[in-house]
Short mmCIF file of C-alpha atoms in Angstrom, two decimals:
data_model
loop_
_atom_site.label_atom_id
_atom_site.label_comp_id
_atom_site.label_asym_id
_atom_site.label_seq_id
_atom_site.Cartn_x
_atom_site.Cartn_y
_atom_site.Cartn_z
CA UNK A 26 -0.13 -0.17 -0.11
CA UNK A 27 1.61 3.63 -1.05
CA UNK A 28 2.84 5.32 1.90
CA UNK A 29 4.61 8.85 2.06
CA UNK A 30 6.75 9.80 4.71
CA UNK A 31 5.34 13.13 6.77
CA UNK A 32 7.03 15.16 9.39
CA UNK A 33 5.85 14.28 12.96
CA UNK A 34 5.64 17.67 13.99
CA UNK A 35 3.67 18.70 11.10
CA UNK A 36 0.14 20.58 11.81
CA UNK A 37 -2.74 18.26 11.64
CA UNK A 38 -4.20 20.40 9.07
CA UNK A 39 -1.73 18.71 6.75
CA UNK A 40 -2.34 15.07 7.65
CA UNK A 41 -6.33 14.80 7.10
CA UNK A 42 -6.70 11.23 6.00
CA UNK A 43 -5.37 8.23 7.37
CA UNK A 44 -1.68 8.47 8.92
CA UNK A 45 0.45 5.09 10.12
CA UNK A 46 2.41 6.13 13.04
CA UNK A 47 5.13 3.92 14.56
CA UNK A 48 5.50 4.58 18.67
CA UNK A 49 7.37 2.68 21.11
CA UNK A 50 4.71 0.52 22.18
CA UNK A 51 3.49 -0.43 18.77
CA UNK A 52 1.73 0.52 15.55
CA UNK A 53 -1.16 2.86 15.27
CA UNK A 54 -3.63 4.34 12.34
CA UNK A 55 -4.87 7.55 13.02
CA UNK A 56 -7.56 8.89 11.27
CA UNK A 57 -7.70 12.69 10.76
CA UNK A 58 -11.07 14.37 9.80
CA UNK A 59 -12.97 17.62 9.79
CA UNK A 60 -12.71 21.08 8.03
CA UNK A 61 -11.74 24.42 9.46
CA UNK A 62 -9.64 25.01 12.51
CA UNK A 63 -11.28 21.93 14.57
CA UNK A 64 -10.63 18.59 13.73
CA UNK A 65 -11.41 15.11 14.74
CA UNK A 66 -8.52 12.63 15.47
CA UNK A 67 -8.97 8.99 16.33
CA UNK A 68 -6.21 6.53 16.89
CA UNK A 69 -6.71 2.92 16.20
CA UNK A 70 -4.39 1.03 18.43
CA UNK A 71 -2.89 -2.58 18.34
CA UNK A 72 -4.90 -3.36 21.38
CA UNK A 73 -8.24 -3.04 19.72
CA UNK A 74 -8.75 0.59 21.37
CA UNK A 75 -10.04 3.71 19.47
CA UNK A 76 -9.29 6.85 21.73
CA UNK A 77 -10.32 9.85 20.09
CA UNK A 78 -9.91 13.65 20.27
CA UNK A 79 -12.62 16.14 19.17
CA UNK A 80 -12.29 19.75 18.58
CA UNK A 81 -8.55 19.79 18.11
CA UNK A 82 -7.00 22.78 16.77
CA UNK A 83 -5.59 22.28 13.22
CA UNK A 84 -2.37 23.74 14.22
CA UNK A 85 -1.49 20.98 17.08
CA UNK A 86 1.09 18.78 15.84
CA UNK A 87 0.74 15.00 14.51
CA UNK A 88 3.55 14.25 17.25
CA UNK A 89 1.41 15.82 20.14
CA UNK A 90 -1.61 13.94 18.81
CA UNK A 91 -0.19 10.58 18.41
CA UNK A 92 1.65 10.79 21.87
CA UNK A 93 -1.44 11.60 23.68
CA UNK A 94 -3.78 9.24 22.30
CA UNK A 95 -1.22 6.05 22.06
CA UNK A 96 0.23 7.09 25.23
CA UNK A 97 3.50 6.43 23.90
CA UNK A 98 6.47 8.23 22.28
CA UNK A 99 5.84 8.44 18.32
CA UNK A 100 8.82 7.52 16.20
CA UNK A 101 7.93 8.11 12.75
CA UNK A 102 4.94 8.63 10.56
CA UNK A 103 3.47 7.81 6.94
CA UNK A 104 0.73 9.09 5.21
CA UNK A 105 -1.81 6.72 3.43
CA UNK A 106 -3.16 8.46 0.49
CA UNK A 107 -6.81 7.63 0.02
CA UNK A 108 -7.21 5.09 2.55
CA UNK A 109 -9.51 4.61 5.16
CA UNK A 110 -9.58 2.48 8.44
CA UNK A 111 -11.68 -0.93 8.96
CA UNK A 112 -11.70 -3.35 11.74
CA UNK A 113 -10.85 -7.03 11.23
CA UNK A 114 -12.70 -9.23 14.02
CA UNK A 115 -11.03 -11.95 15.51
CA UNK A 116 -13.47 -15.09 16.43
CA UNK A 117 -11.48 -16.75 19.16
CA UNK A 118 -10.64 -13.34 20.91
CA UNK A 119 -14.28 -12.50 20.70
CA UNK A 120 -15.52 -15.46 22.37
CA UNK A 121 -13.22 -15.20 24.99
CA UNK A 122 -14.30 -11.59 25.32
CA UNK A 123 -17.92 -12.38 25.70
CA UNK A 124 -17.48 -15.47 27.81
CA UNK A 125 -16.50 -13.62 31.11
CA UNK A 126 -20.05 -11.49 30.83
CA UNK A 127 -22.35 -14.52 30.02
CA UNK A 128 -20.60 -16.77 33.10
CA UNK A 129 -20.78 -13.37 35.36
CA UNK A 130 -24.23 -12.65 34.42
CA UNK A 131 -25.11 -16.55 34.92
CA UNK A 132 -23.75 -16.75 38.14
CA UNK A 133 -25.16 -13.30 39.37
CA UNK A 134 -28.89 -14.61 38.31
CA UNK A 135 -28.19 -18.00 39.86
CA UNK A 136 -27.50 -15.83 42.99
CA UNK A 137 -30.62 -13.61 42.77
CA UNK A 138 -33.38 -16.39 42.04
CA UNK A 139 -31.98 -19.46 43.33
CA UNK A 140 -33.05 -19.32 46.90
CA UNK A 141 -32.97 -23.31 47.71
CA UNK A 142 -29.25 -23.06 48.05
CA UNK A 143 -29.61 -20.82 51.16
CA UNK A 144 -26.67 -18.43 51.96
CA UNK A 145 -24.25 -20.10 49.08
CA UNK A 146 -26.42 -17.68 46.89
CA UNK A 147 -24.88 -14.53 48.03
CA UNK A 148 -21.40 -16.18 47.47
CA UNK A 149 -22.46 -17.14 43.77
CA UNK A 150 -23.96 -13.54 43.49
CA UNK A 151 -20.79 -11.63 44.64
CA UNK A 152 -18.58 -13.70 42.61
CA UNK A 153 -20.62 -13.24 39.65
CA UNK A 154 -20.74 -9.72 39.94
CA UNK A 155 -16.97 -9.15 40.78
CA UNK A 156 -16.42 -11.35 37.45
CA UNK A 157 -18.66 -8.72 35.41
CA UNK A 158 -16.55 -5.83 36.91
CA UNK A 159 -13.48 -7.53 36.11
CA UNK A 160 -14.58 -8.33 32.74
CA UNK A 161 -15.96 -4.74 32.07
CA UNK A 162 -12.41 -3.36 33.22
CA UNK A 163 -10.41 -5.31 31.08
CA UNK A 164 -12.53 -4.41 28.07
CA UNK A 165 -12.14 -0.83 28.99
CA UNK A 166 -8.55 -1.38 28.71
CA UNK A 167 -8.42 -3.32 25.57
CA UNK A 168 -10.47 -4.46 22.88
CA UNK A 169 -8.47 -7.53 21.43
CA UNK A 170 -11.27 -9.16 19.82
CA UNK A 171 -10.64 -6.83 16.86
CA UNK A 172 -7.38 -5.64 14.57
CA UNK A 173 -7.16 -2.42 12.84
CA UNK A 174 -6.53 -2.54 8.77
CA UNK A 175 -6.01 0.15 6.44
CA UNK A 176 -8.59 0.11 3.34
CA UNK A 177 -8.03 1.08 0.03
CA UNK A 178 -9.92 0.18 -3.38
CA UNK A 179 -10.99 -3.15 -1.61
CA UNK A 180 -7.51 -3.94 -0.73
CA UNK A 181 -7.33 -4.67 3.32
CA UNK A 182 -4.03 -4.63 5.07
CA UNK A 183 -3.74 -4.94 9.00
CA UNK A 184 -1.49 -2.01 10.38
CA UNK A 185 1.21 -4.37 11.80
CA UNK A 186 1.41 -6.05 8.26
CA UNK A 187 2.05 -2.87 6.48
CA UNK A 188 5.33 -2.69 4.78
CA UNK A 189 7.29 0.20 5.73
CA UNK A 190 10.95 1.06 5.69
CA UNK A 191 13.17 -0.45 8.24
CA UNK A 192 13.18 1.93 11.56
CA UNK A 193 16.40 4.12 11.90
CA UNK A 194 17.55 2.89 15.29
CA UNK A 195 20.53 5.13 15.35
CA UNK A 196 18.01 8.36 15.40
CA UNK A 197 16.07 6.86 18.44
CA UNK A 198 19.53 5.80 20.09
CA UNK A 199 20.81 9.43 19.39
CA UNK A 200 17.82 10.81 21.17
CA UNK A 201 18.45 9.26 24.06
CA UNK A 202 22.21 10.25 24.17
CA UNK A 203 21.08 13.71 23.56
CA UNK A 204 18.22 13.84 26.27
CA UNK A 205 20.80 12.27 28.51
CA UNK A 206 23.44 14.53 28.06
CA UNK A 207 20.97 17.51 28.70
CA UNK A 208 20.15 16.30 32.02
CA UNK A 209 23.77 15.07 32.86
CA UNK A 210 24.37 18.96 32.19
CA UNK A 211 21.58 19.95 34.27
CA UNK A 212 23.45 20.48 37.56
CA UNK A 213 20.16 21.00 39.56
CA UNK A 214 18.51 17.98 38.14
CA UNK A 215 21.72 15.72 38.81
CA UNK A 216 21.56 16.68 42.60
CA UNK A 217 17.93 16.28 42.60
CA UNK A 218 17.56 13.12 41.02
CA UNK A 219 21.08 11.46 41.62
CA UNK A 220 19.85 7.74 40.93
CA UNK A 221 19.72 8.19 37.13
CA UNK A 222 23.66 8.69 37.19
CA UNK A 223 24.35 5.99 39.80
CA UNK A 224 25.50 2.83 37.77
CA UNK A 225 25.18 0.73 40.71
CA UNK A 226 21.47 1.34 40.94
CA UNK A 227 19.87 -1.66 39.30
CA UNK A 228 17.56 0.17 36.87
CA UNK A 229 20.00 2.76 36.10
CA UNK A 230 22.72 0.13 35.50
CA UNK A 231 20.60 -1.54 33.10
CA UNK A 232 20.46 1.78 31.08
CA UNK A 233 24.16 1.99 30.98
CA UNK A 234 24.90 -1.52 30.28
CA UNK A 235 22.65 -1.23 26.92
CA UNK A 236 24.09 2.11 25.71
CA UNK A 237 27.47 0.65 25.99
CA UNK A 238 26.36 -2.60 23.98
CA UNK A 239 25.13 -0.20 21.55
CA UNK A 240 28.27 1.68 21.28
CA UNK A 241 30.40 -1.42 21.05
CA UNK A 242 28.13 -3.13 18.81
CA UNK A 243 28.31 -6.23 21.14
CA UNK A 244 26.49 -9.54 20.42
CA UNK A 245 24.52 -7.78 18.03
CA UNK A 246 24.64 -9.79 14.58
CA UNK A 247 21.56 -8.95 12.91
CA UNK A 248 19.13 -5.83 11.78
CA UNK A 249 16.50 -7.49 14.17
CA UNK A 250 18.90 -7.84 16.90
CA UNK A 251 20.05 -4.09 16.42
CA UNK A 252 16.48 -3.10 16.46
CA UNK A 253 15.71 -4.77 19.66
CA UNK A 254 18.68 -3.47 21.19
CA UNK A 255 17.95 0.13 20.40
CA UNK A 256 14.35 -0.18 21.83
CA UNK A 257 15.98 -1.75 24.94
CA UNK A 258 18.33 1.31 25.21
CA UNK A 259 15.31 3.83 25.28
CA UNK A 260 13.09 1.51 27.40
CA UNK A 261 15.95 1.13 30.14
CA UNK A 262 16.38 5.04 30.09
CA UNK A 263 12.67 5.75 30.35
CA UNK A 264 12.58 3.38 33.14
CA UNK A 265 15.66 4.53 34.72
CA UNK A 266 14.68 8.23 34.64
CA UNK A 267 11.43 7.54 35.87
CA UNK A 268 12.79 5.54 39.05
CA UNK A 269 15.42 8.25 39.67
CA UNK A 270 12.68 10.99 39.67
CA UNK A 271 10.31 8.92 42.27
CA UNK A 272 13.37 8.40 44.31
CA UNK A 273 14.63 11.96 44.24
CA UNK A 274 17.06 12.67 47.13
CA UNK A 275 15.96 9.62 49.01
CA UNK A 276 18.67 7.77 46.91
CA UNK A 277 21.49 9.71 48.75
CA UNK A 278 22.58 8.23 52.28
CA UNK A 279 20.39 9.97 54.81
CA UNK A 280 23.59 11.75 56.37
CA UNK A 281 24.08 13.39 53.06
CA UNK A 282 20.74 14.86 52.31
CA UNK A 283 20.62 17.79 54.58
CA UNK A 284 23.85 19.20 52.90
CA UNK A 285 22.72 17.93 49.26
CA UNK A 286 19.42 20.02 50.11
CA UNK A 287 21.53 22.89 50.74
CA UNK A 288 23.59 22.35 47.73
CA UNK A 289 20.38 21.98 45.69
CA UNK A 290 18.95 25.39 46.94
CA UNK A 291 22.72 27.09 46.19
CA UNK A 292 22.99 25.48 42.81
CA UNK A 293 19.38 26.83 41.78
CA UNK A 294 20.22 30.29 42.66
CA UNK A 295 23.56 29.91 40.92
CA UNK A 296 21.81 28.71 37.68
CA UNK A 297 19.34 31.50 37.69
CA UNK A 298 20.18 33.82 34.98
CA UNK A 299 17.83 36.55 36.07
CA UNK A 300 19.58 36.80 39.79
CA UNK A 301 22.10 39.52 40.51
CA UNK A 302 25.79 38.00 39.77
CA UNK A 303 27.12 38.70 43.08
CA UNK A 304 24.17 36.22 44.26
CA UNK A 305 24.76 33.68 41.75
CA UNK A 306 28.80 33.69 42.40
CA UNK A 307 28.24 33.19 46.09
CA UNK A 308 25.71 30.63 45.46
CA UNK A 309 27.76 28.78 43.09
CA UNK A 310 30.89 28.91 45.57
CA UNK A 311 28.38 27.64 48.35
CA UNK A 312 27.26 24.46 45.69
CA UNK A 313 31.03 23.53 44.67
CA UNK A 314 31.98 23.73 48.38
CA UNK A 315 29.30 21.47 49.26
CA UNK A 316 29.57 18.88 46.51
CA UNK A 317 33.38 18.65 46.96
CA UNK A 318 32.91 18.03 50.56
CA UNK A 319 30.09 15.32 49.65
CA UNK A 320 32.51 13.70 47.20
CA UNK A 321 29.65 11.15 46.03
CA UNK A 322 30.58 9.61 42.68
CA UNK A 323 27.05 10.11 41.28
CA UNK A 324 26.71 13.42 42.32
CA UNK A 325 28.38 16.45 40.23
CA UNK A 326 31.88 17.39 41.52
CA UNK A 327 32.21 21.25 42.36
CA UNK A 328 34.23 21.58 39.32
CA UNK A 329 31.23 19.78 37.12
CA UNK A 330 28.83 22.39 38.79
CA UNK A 331 31.12 25.46 38.05
CA UNK A 332 31.45 23.94 34.33
CA UNK A 333 27.99 23.59 33.56
CA UNK A 334 26.71 26.84 35.12
CA UNK A 335 29.11 28.93 33.60
CA UNK A 336 28.65 27.15 30.21
CA UNK A 337 32.23 25.54 30.00
CA UNK A 338 32.74 21.95 29.91
CA UNK A 339 30.93 19.07 27.69
CA UNK A 340 28.91 16.46 29.72
CA UNK A 341 29.98 12.58 29.83
CA UNK A 342 27.75 10.04 28.71
CA UNK A 343 27.80 6.63 30.66
CA UNK A 344 31.20 4.77 30.51
CA UNK A 345 32.84 7.65 28.63
CA UNK A 346 35.47 10.00 30.08
CA UNK A 347 36.33 13.69 28.87
CA UNK A 348 39.39 14.38 27.12
#
């Protein structure tokens, strides 16, 4: 099926029709319809759901709409000219979806009307209602009884089977490196979320090892293995970042937290370009002194702090040294 590459940052006004979007969690078919400044966007996801946005301003980017609806980071997009979206039902999955409702309904009915079994009816009733609630919740989270397909001139191709160019994994890993580098040069972030930079923290260690394996091309023999490793780099980075932000400064030894909080406050002032210069310099000296005193390997050194705040010095990536 014909597909035309489209910029993820293009406004929705330029993407009317059907667009296939690859995200970190899978592939989605987006249908953009409407006229004027307000559009409707429906995302047909791999799990069968079809969340939608209505009244979306035409200037909003495809990236924003796709990320919101798919709850995942978009990687690339292709316009499918003159194509629509159709559903393909899966018989076995449909039966498996209906079965809990039938069983739960039967149990609830038995509990209500089968008086001869005494108090057991209330157990059956409770079980039936619980099964109905669980089934409804599962159906709300996924509609796996159907798959979505692109439809054009009678040709129906499932989203997962659309033949698209291979993903450029290098771009995705470069994005991770760029984002990590920005965080590494953000002294305030480093003090506030130190676990991301601690290679002994299990979640952060997984990211560091994945990135080193990527750079060394270690054990990667085929394009599929390289693609899988690229996804692992992104996934482990996302997990490490979320874990670090969850832990915050609680990752630090308890005896170091008070000093680290003082260093954080000083670093915030030192990095504030709107603050008076003498105040910034005083705060910077204080932050430098505290960081050097703490001397924790995953916190920035005083020299790191001065270089980052004054704009000198290149950030390191995991497993590397500045030269």
